Coordinates of C-alpha atoms in Angstrom, one line a residue:
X1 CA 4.9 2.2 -11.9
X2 CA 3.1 0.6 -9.1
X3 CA 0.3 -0.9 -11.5
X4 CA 2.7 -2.2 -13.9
X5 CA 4.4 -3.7 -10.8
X6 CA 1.3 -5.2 -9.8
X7 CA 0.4 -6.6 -12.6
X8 CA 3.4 -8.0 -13.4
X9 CA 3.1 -9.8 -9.7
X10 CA -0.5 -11.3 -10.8
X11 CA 1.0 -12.7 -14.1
X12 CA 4.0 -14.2 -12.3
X13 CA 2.1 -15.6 -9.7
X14 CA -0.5 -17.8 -12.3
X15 CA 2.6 -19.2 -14.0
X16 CA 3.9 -19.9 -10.4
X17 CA 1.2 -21.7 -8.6
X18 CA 0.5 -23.7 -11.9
X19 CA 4.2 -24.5 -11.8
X20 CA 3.2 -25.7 -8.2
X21 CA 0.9 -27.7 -8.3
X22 CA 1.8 -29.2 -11.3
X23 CA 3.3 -32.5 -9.8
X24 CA 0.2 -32.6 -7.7
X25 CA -2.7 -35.9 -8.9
X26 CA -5.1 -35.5 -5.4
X27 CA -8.7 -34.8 -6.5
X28 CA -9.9 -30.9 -7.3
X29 CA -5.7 -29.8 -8.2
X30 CA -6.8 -28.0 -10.7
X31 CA -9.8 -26.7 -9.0
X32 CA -7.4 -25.4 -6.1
X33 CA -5.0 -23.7 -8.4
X34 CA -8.2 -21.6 -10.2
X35 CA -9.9 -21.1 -6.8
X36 CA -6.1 -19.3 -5.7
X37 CA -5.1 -17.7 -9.0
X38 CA -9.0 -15.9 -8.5
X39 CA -8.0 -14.9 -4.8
X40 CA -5.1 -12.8 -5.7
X41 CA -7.3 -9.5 -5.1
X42 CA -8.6 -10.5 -1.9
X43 CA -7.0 -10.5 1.7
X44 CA -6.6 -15.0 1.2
X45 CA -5.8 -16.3 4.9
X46 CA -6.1 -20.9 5.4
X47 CA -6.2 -22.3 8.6
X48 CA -5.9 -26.0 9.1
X49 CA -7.1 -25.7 13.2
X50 CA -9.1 -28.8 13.7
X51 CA -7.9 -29.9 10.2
X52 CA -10.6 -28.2 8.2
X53 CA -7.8 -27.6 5.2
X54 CA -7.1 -31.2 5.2
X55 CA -10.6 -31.8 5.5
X56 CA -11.2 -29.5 2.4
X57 CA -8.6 -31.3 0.7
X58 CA -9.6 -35.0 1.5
X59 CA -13.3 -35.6 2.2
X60 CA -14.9 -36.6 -1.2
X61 CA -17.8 -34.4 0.3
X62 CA -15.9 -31.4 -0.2
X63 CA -15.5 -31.8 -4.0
X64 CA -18.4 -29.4 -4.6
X65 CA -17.1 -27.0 -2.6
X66 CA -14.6 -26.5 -5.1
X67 CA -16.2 -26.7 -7.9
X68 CA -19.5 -24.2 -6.7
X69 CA -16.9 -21.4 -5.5
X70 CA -15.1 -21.8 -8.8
X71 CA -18.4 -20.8 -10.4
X72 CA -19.4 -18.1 -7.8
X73 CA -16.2 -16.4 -8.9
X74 CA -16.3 -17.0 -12.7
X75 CA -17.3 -13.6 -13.4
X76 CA -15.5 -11.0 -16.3
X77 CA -14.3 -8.0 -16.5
X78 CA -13.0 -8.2 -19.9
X79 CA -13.0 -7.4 -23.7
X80 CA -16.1 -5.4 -25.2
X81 CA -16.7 -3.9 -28.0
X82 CA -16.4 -0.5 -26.6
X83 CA -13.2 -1.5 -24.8
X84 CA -11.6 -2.6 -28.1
X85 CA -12.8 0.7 -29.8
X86 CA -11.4 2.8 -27.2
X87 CA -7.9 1.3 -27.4
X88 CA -8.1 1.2 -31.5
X89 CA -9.1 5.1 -30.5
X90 CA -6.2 5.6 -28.4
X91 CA -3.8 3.8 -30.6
X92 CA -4.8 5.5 -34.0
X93 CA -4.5 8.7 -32.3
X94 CA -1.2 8.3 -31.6
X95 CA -0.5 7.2 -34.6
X96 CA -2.0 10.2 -36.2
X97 CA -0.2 12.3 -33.9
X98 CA 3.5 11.3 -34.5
X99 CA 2.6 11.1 -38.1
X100 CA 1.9 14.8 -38.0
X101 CA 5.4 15.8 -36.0
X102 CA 7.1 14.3 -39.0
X103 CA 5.3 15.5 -42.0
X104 CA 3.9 18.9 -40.7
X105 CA 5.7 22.3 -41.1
X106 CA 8.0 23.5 -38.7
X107 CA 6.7 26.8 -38.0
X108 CA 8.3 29.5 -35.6
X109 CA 6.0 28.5 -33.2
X110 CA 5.7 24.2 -33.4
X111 CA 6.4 22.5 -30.7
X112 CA 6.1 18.5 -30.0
X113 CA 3.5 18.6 -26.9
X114 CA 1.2 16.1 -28.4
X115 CA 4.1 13.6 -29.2
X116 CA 5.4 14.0 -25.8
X117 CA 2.2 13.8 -24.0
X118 CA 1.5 10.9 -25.9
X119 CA 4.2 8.9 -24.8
X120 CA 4.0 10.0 -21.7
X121 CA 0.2 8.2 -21.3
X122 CA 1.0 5.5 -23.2
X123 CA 2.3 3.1 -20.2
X124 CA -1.7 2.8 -19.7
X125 CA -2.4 1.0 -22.8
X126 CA -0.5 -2.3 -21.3
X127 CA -1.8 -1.8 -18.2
X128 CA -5.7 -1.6 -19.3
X129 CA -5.3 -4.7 -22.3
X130 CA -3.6 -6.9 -19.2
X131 CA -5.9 -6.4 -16.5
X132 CA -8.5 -6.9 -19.2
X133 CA -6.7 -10.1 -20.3
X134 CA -6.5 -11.0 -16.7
X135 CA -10.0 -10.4 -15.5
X136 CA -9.2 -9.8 -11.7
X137 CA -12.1 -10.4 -9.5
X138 CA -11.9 -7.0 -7.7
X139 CA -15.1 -6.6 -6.5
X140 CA -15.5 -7.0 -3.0
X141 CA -18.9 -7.7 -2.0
X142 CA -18.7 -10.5 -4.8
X143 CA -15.9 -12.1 -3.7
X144 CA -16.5 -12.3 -0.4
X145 CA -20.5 -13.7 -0.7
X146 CA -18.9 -16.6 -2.9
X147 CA -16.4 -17.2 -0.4
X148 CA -18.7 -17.5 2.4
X149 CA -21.8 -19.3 0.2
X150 CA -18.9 -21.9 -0.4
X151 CA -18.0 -22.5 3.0
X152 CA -22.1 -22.9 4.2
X153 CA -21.4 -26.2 2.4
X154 CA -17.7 -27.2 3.7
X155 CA -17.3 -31.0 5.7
X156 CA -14.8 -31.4 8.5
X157 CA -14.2 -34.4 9.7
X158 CA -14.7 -36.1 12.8
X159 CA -14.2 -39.0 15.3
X160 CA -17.2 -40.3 13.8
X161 CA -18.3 -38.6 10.1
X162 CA -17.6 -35.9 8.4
X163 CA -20.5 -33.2 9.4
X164 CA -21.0 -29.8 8.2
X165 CA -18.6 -27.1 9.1
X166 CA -21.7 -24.6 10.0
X167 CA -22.5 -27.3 12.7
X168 CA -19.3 -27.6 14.2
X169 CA -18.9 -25.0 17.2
X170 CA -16.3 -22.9 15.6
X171 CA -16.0 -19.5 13.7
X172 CA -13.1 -21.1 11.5
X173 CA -13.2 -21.6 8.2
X174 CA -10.2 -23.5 6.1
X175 CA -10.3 -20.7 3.3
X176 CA -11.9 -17.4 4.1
X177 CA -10.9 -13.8 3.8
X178 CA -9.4 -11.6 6.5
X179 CA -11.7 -8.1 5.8
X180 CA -11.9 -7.7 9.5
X181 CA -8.1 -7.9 10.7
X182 CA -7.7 -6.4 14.1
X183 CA -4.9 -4.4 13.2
X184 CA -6.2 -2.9 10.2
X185 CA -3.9 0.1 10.0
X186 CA -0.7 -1.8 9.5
X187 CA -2.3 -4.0 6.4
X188 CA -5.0 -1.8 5.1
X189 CA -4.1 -1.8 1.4
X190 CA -4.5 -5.4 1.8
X191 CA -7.4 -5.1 2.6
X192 CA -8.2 -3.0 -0.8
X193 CA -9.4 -5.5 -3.7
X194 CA -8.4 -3.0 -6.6
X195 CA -6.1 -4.8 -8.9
X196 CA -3.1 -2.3 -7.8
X197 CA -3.1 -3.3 -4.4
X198 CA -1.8 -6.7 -5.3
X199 CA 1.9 -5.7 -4.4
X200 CA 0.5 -5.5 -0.7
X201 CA -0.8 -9.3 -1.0
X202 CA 1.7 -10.7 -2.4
X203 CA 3.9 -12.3 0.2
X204 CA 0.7 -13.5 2.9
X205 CA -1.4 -14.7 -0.6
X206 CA 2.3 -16.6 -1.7
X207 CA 2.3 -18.3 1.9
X208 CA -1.2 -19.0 2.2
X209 CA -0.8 -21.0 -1.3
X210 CA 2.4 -22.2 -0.1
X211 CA 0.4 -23.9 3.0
X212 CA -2.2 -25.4 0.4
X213 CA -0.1 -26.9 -1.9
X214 CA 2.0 -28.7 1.0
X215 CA -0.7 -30.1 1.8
X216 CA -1.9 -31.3 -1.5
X217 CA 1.7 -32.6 -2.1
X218 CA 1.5 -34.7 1.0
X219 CA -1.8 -36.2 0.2
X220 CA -0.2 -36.8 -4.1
X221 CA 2.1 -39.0 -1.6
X222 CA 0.2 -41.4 -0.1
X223 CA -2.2 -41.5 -2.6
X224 CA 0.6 -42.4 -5.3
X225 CA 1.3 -44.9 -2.9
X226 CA -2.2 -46.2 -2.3
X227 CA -2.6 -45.1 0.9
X228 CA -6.0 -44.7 2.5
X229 CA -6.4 -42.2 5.0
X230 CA -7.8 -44.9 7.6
X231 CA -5.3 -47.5 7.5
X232 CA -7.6 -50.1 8.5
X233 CA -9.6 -49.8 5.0
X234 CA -7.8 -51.0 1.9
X235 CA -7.0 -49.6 -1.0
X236 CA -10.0 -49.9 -3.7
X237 CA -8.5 -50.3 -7.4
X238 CA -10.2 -47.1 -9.8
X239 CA -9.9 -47.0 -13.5
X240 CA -7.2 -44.7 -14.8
X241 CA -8.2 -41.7 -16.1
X242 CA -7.4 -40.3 -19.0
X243 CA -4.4 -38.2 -20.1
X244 CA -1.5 -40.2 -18.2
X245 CA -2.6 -39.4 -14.5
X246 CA -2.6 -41.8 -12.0
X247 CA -5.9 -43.5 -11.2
X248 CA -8.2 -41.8 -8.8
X249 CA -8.8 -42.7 -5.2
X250 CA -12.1 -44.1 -4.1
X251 CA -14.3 -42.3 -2.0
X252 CA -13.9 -44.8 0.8
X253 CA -10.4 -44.3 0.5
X254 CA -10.4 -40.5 1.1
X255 CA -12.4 -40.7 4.5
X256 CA -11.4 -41.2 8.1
X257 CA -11.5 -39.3 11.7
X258 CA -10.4 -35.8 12.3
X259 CA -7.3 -37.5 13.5
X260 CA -6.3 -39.7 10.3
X261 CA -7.5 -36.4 8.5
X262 CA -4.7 -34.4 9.8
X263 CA -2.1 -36.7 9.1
X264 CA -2.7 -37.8 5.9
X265 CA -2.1 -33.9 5.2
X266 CA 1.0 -33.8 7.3
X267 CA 5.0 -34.3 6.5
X268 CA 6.6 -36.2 8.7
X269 CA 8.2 -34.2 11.0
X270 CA 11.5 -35.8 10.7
X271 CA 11.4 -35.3 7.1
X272 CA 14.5 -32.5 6.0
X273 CA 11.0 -30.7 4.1
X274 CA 10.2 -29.1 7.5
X275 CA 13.4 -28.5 8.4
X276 CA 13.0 -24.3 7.8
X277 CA 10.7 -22.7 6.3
X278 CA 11.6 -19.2 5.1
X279 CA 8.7 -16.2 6.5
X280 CA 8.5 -15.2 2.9
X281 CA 7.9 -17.9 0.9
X282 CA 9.3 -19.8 -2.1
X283 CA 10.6 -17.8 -5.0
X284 CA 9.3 -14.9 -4.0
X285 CA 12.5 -12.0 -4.9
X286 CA 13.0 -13.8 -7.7
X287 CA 9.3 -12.6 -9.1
X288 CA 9.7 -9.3 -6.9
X289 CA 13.2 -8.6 -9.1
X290 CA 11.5 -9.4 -12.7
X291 CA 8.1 -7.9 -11.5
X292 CA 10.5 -4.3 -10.3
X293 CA 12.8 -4.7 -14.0
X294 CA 9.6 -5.1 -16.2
X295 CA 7.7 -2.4 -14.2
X296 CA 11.1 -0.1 -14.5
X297 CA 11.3 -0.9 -17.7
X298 CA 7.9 0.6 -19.0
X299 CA 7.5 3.5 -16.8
X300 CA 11.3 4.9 -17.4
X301 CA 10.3 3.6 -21.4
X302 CA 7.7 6.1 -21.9
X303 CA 8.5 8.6 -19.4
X304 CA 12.5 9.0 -20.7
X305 CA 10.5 9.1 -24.2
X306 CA 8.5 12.0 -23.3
X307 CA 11.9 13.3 -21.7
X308 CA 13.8 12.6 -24.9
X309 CA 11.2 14.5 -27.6
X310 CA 11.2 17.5 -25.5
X311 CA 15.0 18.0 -24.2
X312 CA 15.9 17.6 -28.1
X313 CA 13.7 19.7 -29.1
X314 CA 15.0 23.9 -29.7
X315 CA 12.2 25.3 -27.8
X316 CA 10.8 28.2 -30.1
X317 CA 8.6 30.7 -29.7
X318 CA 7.6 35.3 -30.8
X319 CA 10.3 37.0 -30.9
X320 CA 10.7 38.9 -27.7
X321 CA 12.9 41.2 -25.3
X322 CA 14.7 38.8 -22.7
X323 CA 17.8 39.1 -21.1
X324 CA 19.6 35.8 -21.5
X325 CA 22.7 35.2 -23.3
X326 CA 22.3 34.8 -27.2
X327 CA 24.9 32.8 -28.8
X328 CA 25.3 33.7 -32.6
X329 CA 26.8 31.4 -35.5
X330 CA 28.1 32.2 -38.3
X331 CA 25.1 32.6 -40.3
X332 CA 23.6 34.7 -38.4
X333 CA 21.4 32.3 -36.7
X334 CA 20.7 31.2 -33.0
X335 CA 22.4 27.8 -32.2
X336 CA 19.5 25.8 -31.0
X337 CA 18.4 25.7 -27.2
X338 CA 18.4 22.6 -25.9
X339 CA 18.7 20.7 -22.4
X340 CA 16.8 20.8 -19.5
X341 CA 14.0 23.1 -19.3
X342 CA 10.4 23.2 -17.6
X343 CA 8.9 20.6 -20.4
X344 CA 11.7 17.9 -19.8
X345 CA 11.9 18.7 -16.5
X346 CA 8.6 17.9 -15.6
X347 CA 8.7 14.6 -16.9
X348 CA 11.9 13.9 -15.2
X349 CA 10.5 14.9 -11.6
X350 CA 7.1 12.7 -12.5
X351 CA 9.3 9.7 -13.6
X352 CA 11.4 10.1 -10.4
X353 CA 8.3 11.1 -7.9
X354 CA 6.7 7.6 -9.1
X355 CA 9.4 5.3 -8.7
X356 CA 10.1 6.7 -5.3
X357 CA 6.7 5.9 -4.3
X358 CA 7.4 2.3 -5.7
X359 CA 10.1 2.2 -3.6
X360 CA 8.7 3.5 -0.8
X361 CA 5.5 1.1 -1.0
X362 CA 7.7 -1.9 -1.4
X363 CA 9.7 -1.8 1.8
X364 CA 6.6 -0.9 3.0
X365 CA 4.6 -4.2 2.0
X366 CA 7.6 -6.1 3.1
X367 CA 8.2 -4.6 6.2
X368 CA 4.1 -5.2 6.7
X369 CA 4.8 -8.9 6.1
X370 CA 7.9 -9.4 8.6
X371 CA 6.0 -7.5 11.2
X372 CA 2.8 -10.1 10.9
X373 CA 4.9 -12.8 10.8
X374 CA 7.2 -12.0 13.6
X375 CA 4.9 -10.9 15.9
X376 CA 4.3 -13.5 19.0
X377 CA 0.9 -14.2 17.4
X378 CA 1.8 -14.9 14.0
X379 CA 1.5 -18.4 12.5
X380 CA 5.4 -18.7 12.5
X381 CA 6.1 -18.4 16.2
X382 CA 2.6 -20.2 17.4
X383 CA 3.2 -22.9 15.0
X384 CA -0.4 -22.9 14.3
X385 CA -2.0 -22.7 10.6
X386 CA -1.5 -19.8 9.0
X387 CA -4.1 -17.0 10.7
X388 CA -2.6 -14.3 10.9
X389 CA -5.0 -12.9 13.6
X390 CA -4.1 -11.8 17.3
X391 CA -3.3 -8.2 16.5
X392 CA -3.5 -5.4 18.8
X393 CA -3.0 -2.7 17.1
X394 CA 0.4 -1.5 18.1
X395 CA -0.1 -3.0 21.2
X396 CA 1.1 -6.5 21.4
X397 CA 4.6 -5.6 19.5
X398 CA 8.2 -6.3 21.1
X399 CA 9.4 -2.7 20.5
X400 CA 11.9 -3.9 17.4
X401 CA 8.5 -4.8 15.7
X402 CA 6.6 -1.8 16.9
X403 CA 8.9 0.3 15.4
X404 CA 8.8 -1.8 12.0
X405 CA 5.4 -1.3 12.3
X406 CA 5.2 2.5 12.6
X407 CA 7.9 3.0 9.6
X408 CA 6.2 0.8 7.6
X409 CA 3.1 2.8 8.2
X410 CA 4.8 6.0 7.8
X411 CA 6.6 4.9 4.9
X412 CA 3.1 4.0 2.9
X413 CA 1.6 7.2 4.0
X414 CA 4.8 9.1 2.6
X415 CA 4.6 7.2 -0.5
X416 CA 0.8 7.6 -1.3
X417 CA 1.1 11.5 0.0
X418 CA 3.9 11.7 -2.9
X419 CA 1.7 9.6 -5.3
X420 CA -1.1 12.7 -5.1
X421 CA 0.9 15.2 -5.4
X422 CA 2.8 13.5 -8.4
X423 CA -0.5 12.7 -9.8
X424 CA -1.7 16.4 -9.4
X425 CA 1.5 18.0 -11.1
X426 CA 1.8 15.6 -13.8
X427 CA -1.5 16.9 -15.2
X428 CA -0.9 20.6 -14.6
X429 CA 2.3 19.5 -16.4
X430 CA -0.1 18.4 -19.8
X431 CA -2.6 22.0 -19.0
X432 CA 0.5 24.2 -19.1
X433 CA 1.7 22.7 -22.2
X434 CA -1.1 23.1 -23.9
X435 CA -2.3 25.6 -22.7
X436 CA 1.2 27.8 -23.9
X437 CA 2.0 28.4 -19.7
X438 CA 5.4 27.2 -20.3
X439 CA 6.0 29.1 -24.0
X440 CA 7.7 32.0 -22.2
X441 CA 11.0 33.2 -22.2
X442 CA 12.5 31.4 -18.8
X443 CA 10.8 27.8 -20.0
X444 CA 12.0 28.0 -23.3
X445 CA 15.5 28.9 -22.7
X446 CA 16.5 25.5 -21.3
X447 CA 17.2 27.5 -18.1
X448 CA 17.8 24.5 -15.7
X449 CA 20.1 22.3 -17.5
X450 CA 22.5 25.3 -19.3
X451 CA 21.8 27.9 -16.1
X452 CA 23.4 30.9 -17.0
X453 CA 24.6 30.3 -20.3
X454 CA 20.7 29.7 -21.4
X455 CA 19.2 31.0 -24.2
X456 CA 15.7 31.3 -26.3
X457 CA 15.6 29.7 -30.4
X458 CA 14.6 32.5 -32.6
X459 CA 14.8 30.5 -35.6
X460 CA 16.2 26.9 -36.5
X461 CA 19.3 26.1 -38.7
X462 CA 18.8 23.3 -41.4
X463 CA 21.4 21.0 -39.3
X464 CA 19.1 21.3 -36.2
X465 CA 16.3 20.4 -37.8
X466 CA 17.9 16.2 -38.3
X467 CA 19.0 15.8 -35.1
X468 CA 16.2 16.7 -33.7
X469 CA 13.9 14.3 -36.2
X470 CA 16.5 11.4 -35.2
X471 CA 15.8 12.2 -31.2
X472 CA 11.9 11.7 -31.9
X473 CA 11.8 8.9 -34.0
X474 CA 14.4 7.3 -30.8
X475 CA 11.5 8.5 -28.5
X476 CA 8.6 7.0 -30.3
X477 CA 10.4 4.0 -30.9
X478 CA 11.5 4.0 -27.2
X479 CA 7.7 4.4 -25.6
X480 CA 6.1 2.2 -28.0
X481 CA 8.9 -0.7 -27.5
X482 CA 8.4 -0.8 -24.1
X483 CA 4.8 -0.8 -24.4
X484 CA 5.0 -3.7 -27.0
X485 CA 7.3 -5.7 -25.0
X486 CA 5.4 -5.6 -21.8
X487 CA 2.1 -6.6 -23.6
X488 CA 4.2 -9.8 -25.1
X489 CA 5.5 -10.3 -21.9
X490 CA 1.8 -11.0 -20.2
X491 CA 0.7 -12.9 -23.0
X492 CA 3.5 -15.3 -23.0
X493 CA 3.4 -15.4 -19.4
X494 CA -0.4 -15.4 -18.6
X495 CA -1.3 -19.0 -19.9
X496 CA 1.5 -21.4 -18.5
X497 CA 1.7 -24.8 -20.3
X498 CA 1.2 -26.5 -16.5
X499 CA -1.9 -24.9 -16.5
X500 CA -3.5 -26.1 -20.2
X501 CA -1.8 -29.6 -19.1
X502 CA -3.7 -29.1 -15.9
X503 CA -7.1 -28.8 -17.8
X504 CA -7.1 -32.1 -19.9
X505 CA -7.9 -34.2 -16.9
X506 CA -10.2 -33.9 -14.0
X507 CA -7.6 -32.7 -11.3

């Protein structure tokens, strides 16, 4: 449930930012909304101390920054022709497999493991075709070397000229990534660039966007309004570029001191924009509600599949002594046995185990977020860029946050303890069944939904036999509905029209 989560985050968030910046015309837009989107599986942190985001944005010498880390991260991960043949595998298996429950023989000893196990498994075909449609730059060495060749070639300005950031006497960088946080313990899945960790970046990537496109939104401002950012050098007339957008500034017009810099970036504080600022960002329970129902919907589709083929299912098996109740009918057959039993039962403790651990991870990651920005070193209570460095471990907490701090810790270690041993008994759930450990008497009586009045199928009655068809045909229909509806949902959501409008012109 956590990947689907996750995923479903990553999607959102494209559409979002695009959505964004979207009203934004300063130079490299659509650069800075590619350059984000590609961060999302990296610990993003800006900083605007001695303006070097407004820098970043402004100086005309920064426009190959840009453009050379968008390149340093345009690396794939996507769709080969082994991939594609391993999902056609998977999906023609499946195929094959309810095609069988439906037109084999019903034996005395059938049973629907490979239907049930299939559907079970099948909430990873979505999950593999979107990351592969997404392409999430997960490698950390990667990421990080084309972060930091980019910023060997970042400007800052000055009181005199913009110079190179490597020259300036400062370890701050106006994008970079936070791998070395001091208090690595309370965000270490941050920290993680595997696409599943993305629900603990969520909130700090949303507010280190948030600071970007503020900034990009104040300089669309003057711009629009022909502004320069020294006000003593006037506004040069550019042709307008194509596609409707306004005409583009002049270099001249996009220079000035460190000073000028700064505020060409800045609202004015008097302005009701500033007014409050919420620590998690715009939008963002909106995204984490839809995210939670679409990642709800397809583990508890394919699980509660996998639930439904086997609770409906008489559980048959030899013909053996046992000492539960048998209920005879009037033609001399056994009323079919069934409820909840080991099969089902399984399934139902796997489904539950994971979205506890969803749960669990989710206050966790927010509890993460209100502790870094409460803290009297956060960004929010400095009023400084967003850092988020001056961590001590537990040290430097109030003890309200400390205490956040140590359930939230506690809560993720819970949650991933829970996720191992979920992981571990869901596939000793698939050995057993195939491997007949649960074809005995106390498994197949449908013991622990119908307790003492359970009973074992010797044989099944014509009228069992339709109900039962009707309850797998609901449970492929359920599994692979869910599974359909969550791929649609990714590809209608993955390429925003913002973002293809966004592409047409050279912002």
């Amino acid at each position: 449930m956590l990947a689907a989560y996750s995923l479903a985050l990553t999607v959102l968030n494209g559409r979002w930012i695009a959505r964004r910046f979207s009203k934004h015309n300063y130079p490299n837009t659509q650069n800075a909304i590619r350059v984000l989107s590609s961060l999302q599986q990296a610990p993003l942190r800006v900083t605007n101390e001695g303006a070097l985001l407004a820098s970043l944005i402004v100086l005309p010498q920064n426009d190959p920054w840009w453009r050379e880390l968008i390149e340093w991260l345009a690396w794939h991960h996507t769709w080969s022709i082994s991939t594609v043949t391993s999902i056609a595998w998977v999906i023609i298996a499946y195929i094959f497999t309810v095609t069988n429950s439906f037109t084999g023989e019903l034996d005395p000893d059938f049973n629907p493991d490979g239907q049930s196990v299939g559907s079970l498994w099948l909430w990873l075909l979505p999950i593999v075709i979107g990351w592969l449609q997404i392409s999430p730059k997960c490698d950390e060495d990667r990421v990080r070397s084309a972060v930091e060749r980019a910023n060997k070639i970042a400007y800052a300005a000055t009181d005199t000229h913009p110079v190179s950031v490597k020259d300036l006497n400062t370890e701050d960088r106006a994008i970079h990534l936070a791998f070395g946080e001091e208090d690595e313990v309370l965000r270490c899945d941050e920290m993680v660039t595997a696409p599943i960790y993305n629900y603990a970046r969520f909130l700090p990537w949303v507010q280190a966007v948030e600071k970007v496109s503020e900034m990009f939104e104040v300089a669309s401002y003057h711009h629009h309004h022909h502004t320069s950012v020294d006000p003593t050098i006037k506004w040069i007339a550019m042709d307008d570029s194509i596609g409707g957008h306004w005409s583009k500034p002049h270099d001249r017009n996009r220079v000035g001191s460190v000073e000028q810099v700064a505020r060409y970036c800045e609202f004015d504080p008097h302005d009701q924009h500033t007014a409050f600022k919420s620590m998690w960002g715009p939008n963002v329970f909106s995204r984490i509600a839809i995210a939670s129902a679409l990642a709800f919907m397809l583990q508890w589709g394919t699980v509660g599949a996998a639930f439904i083929v086997v609770f409906f299912t008489p559980t048959t098996g030899e013909q053996y002594s046992f000492t539960f109740h048998l209920l005879i009918n009037t033609e001399g057959f056994i009323h079919h046995s069934v409820g909840l039993g080991c099969r089902s039962g399984s399934y139902l403790l796997f489904g539950v185990l994971s979205t506890i651990v969803w749960v669990f991870l989710l206050i966790s990651s927010l509890l993460v977020h209100y502790v870094a920005t409460s803290s009297p070193s956060s960004a929010h209570t400095r009023n400084e860029p967003l850092t988020f460095q001056g961590h001590h471990g537990g040290r430097s907490y109030p003890l309200r946050l400390s205490i956040a701090r140590h359930f939230a810790i506690s809560l993720r270690r819970l949650a991933k303890l829970l996720a191992t041993v979920n992981a571990i008994w869901i596939l000793a759930t698939c050995l057993f069944q195939f491997g007949n450990f649960f074809d005995r008497c106390y498994c197949n009586s449908s013991v622990f939904g119908r307790g003492s009045g359970a009973y074992n199928v010797i044989k099944l009655v014509a009228s069992d036999v339709e109900p039962m068809k009707n309850a797998w045909v609901g449970g492929v229909c359920l599994a692979g509905g869910t599974a359909f509806l969550f791929v649609g949902f990714f590809n209608v959501f993955i390429e925003p029209t913002t973002s293809r409008k966004l592409r047409s012109g050279d912002y």
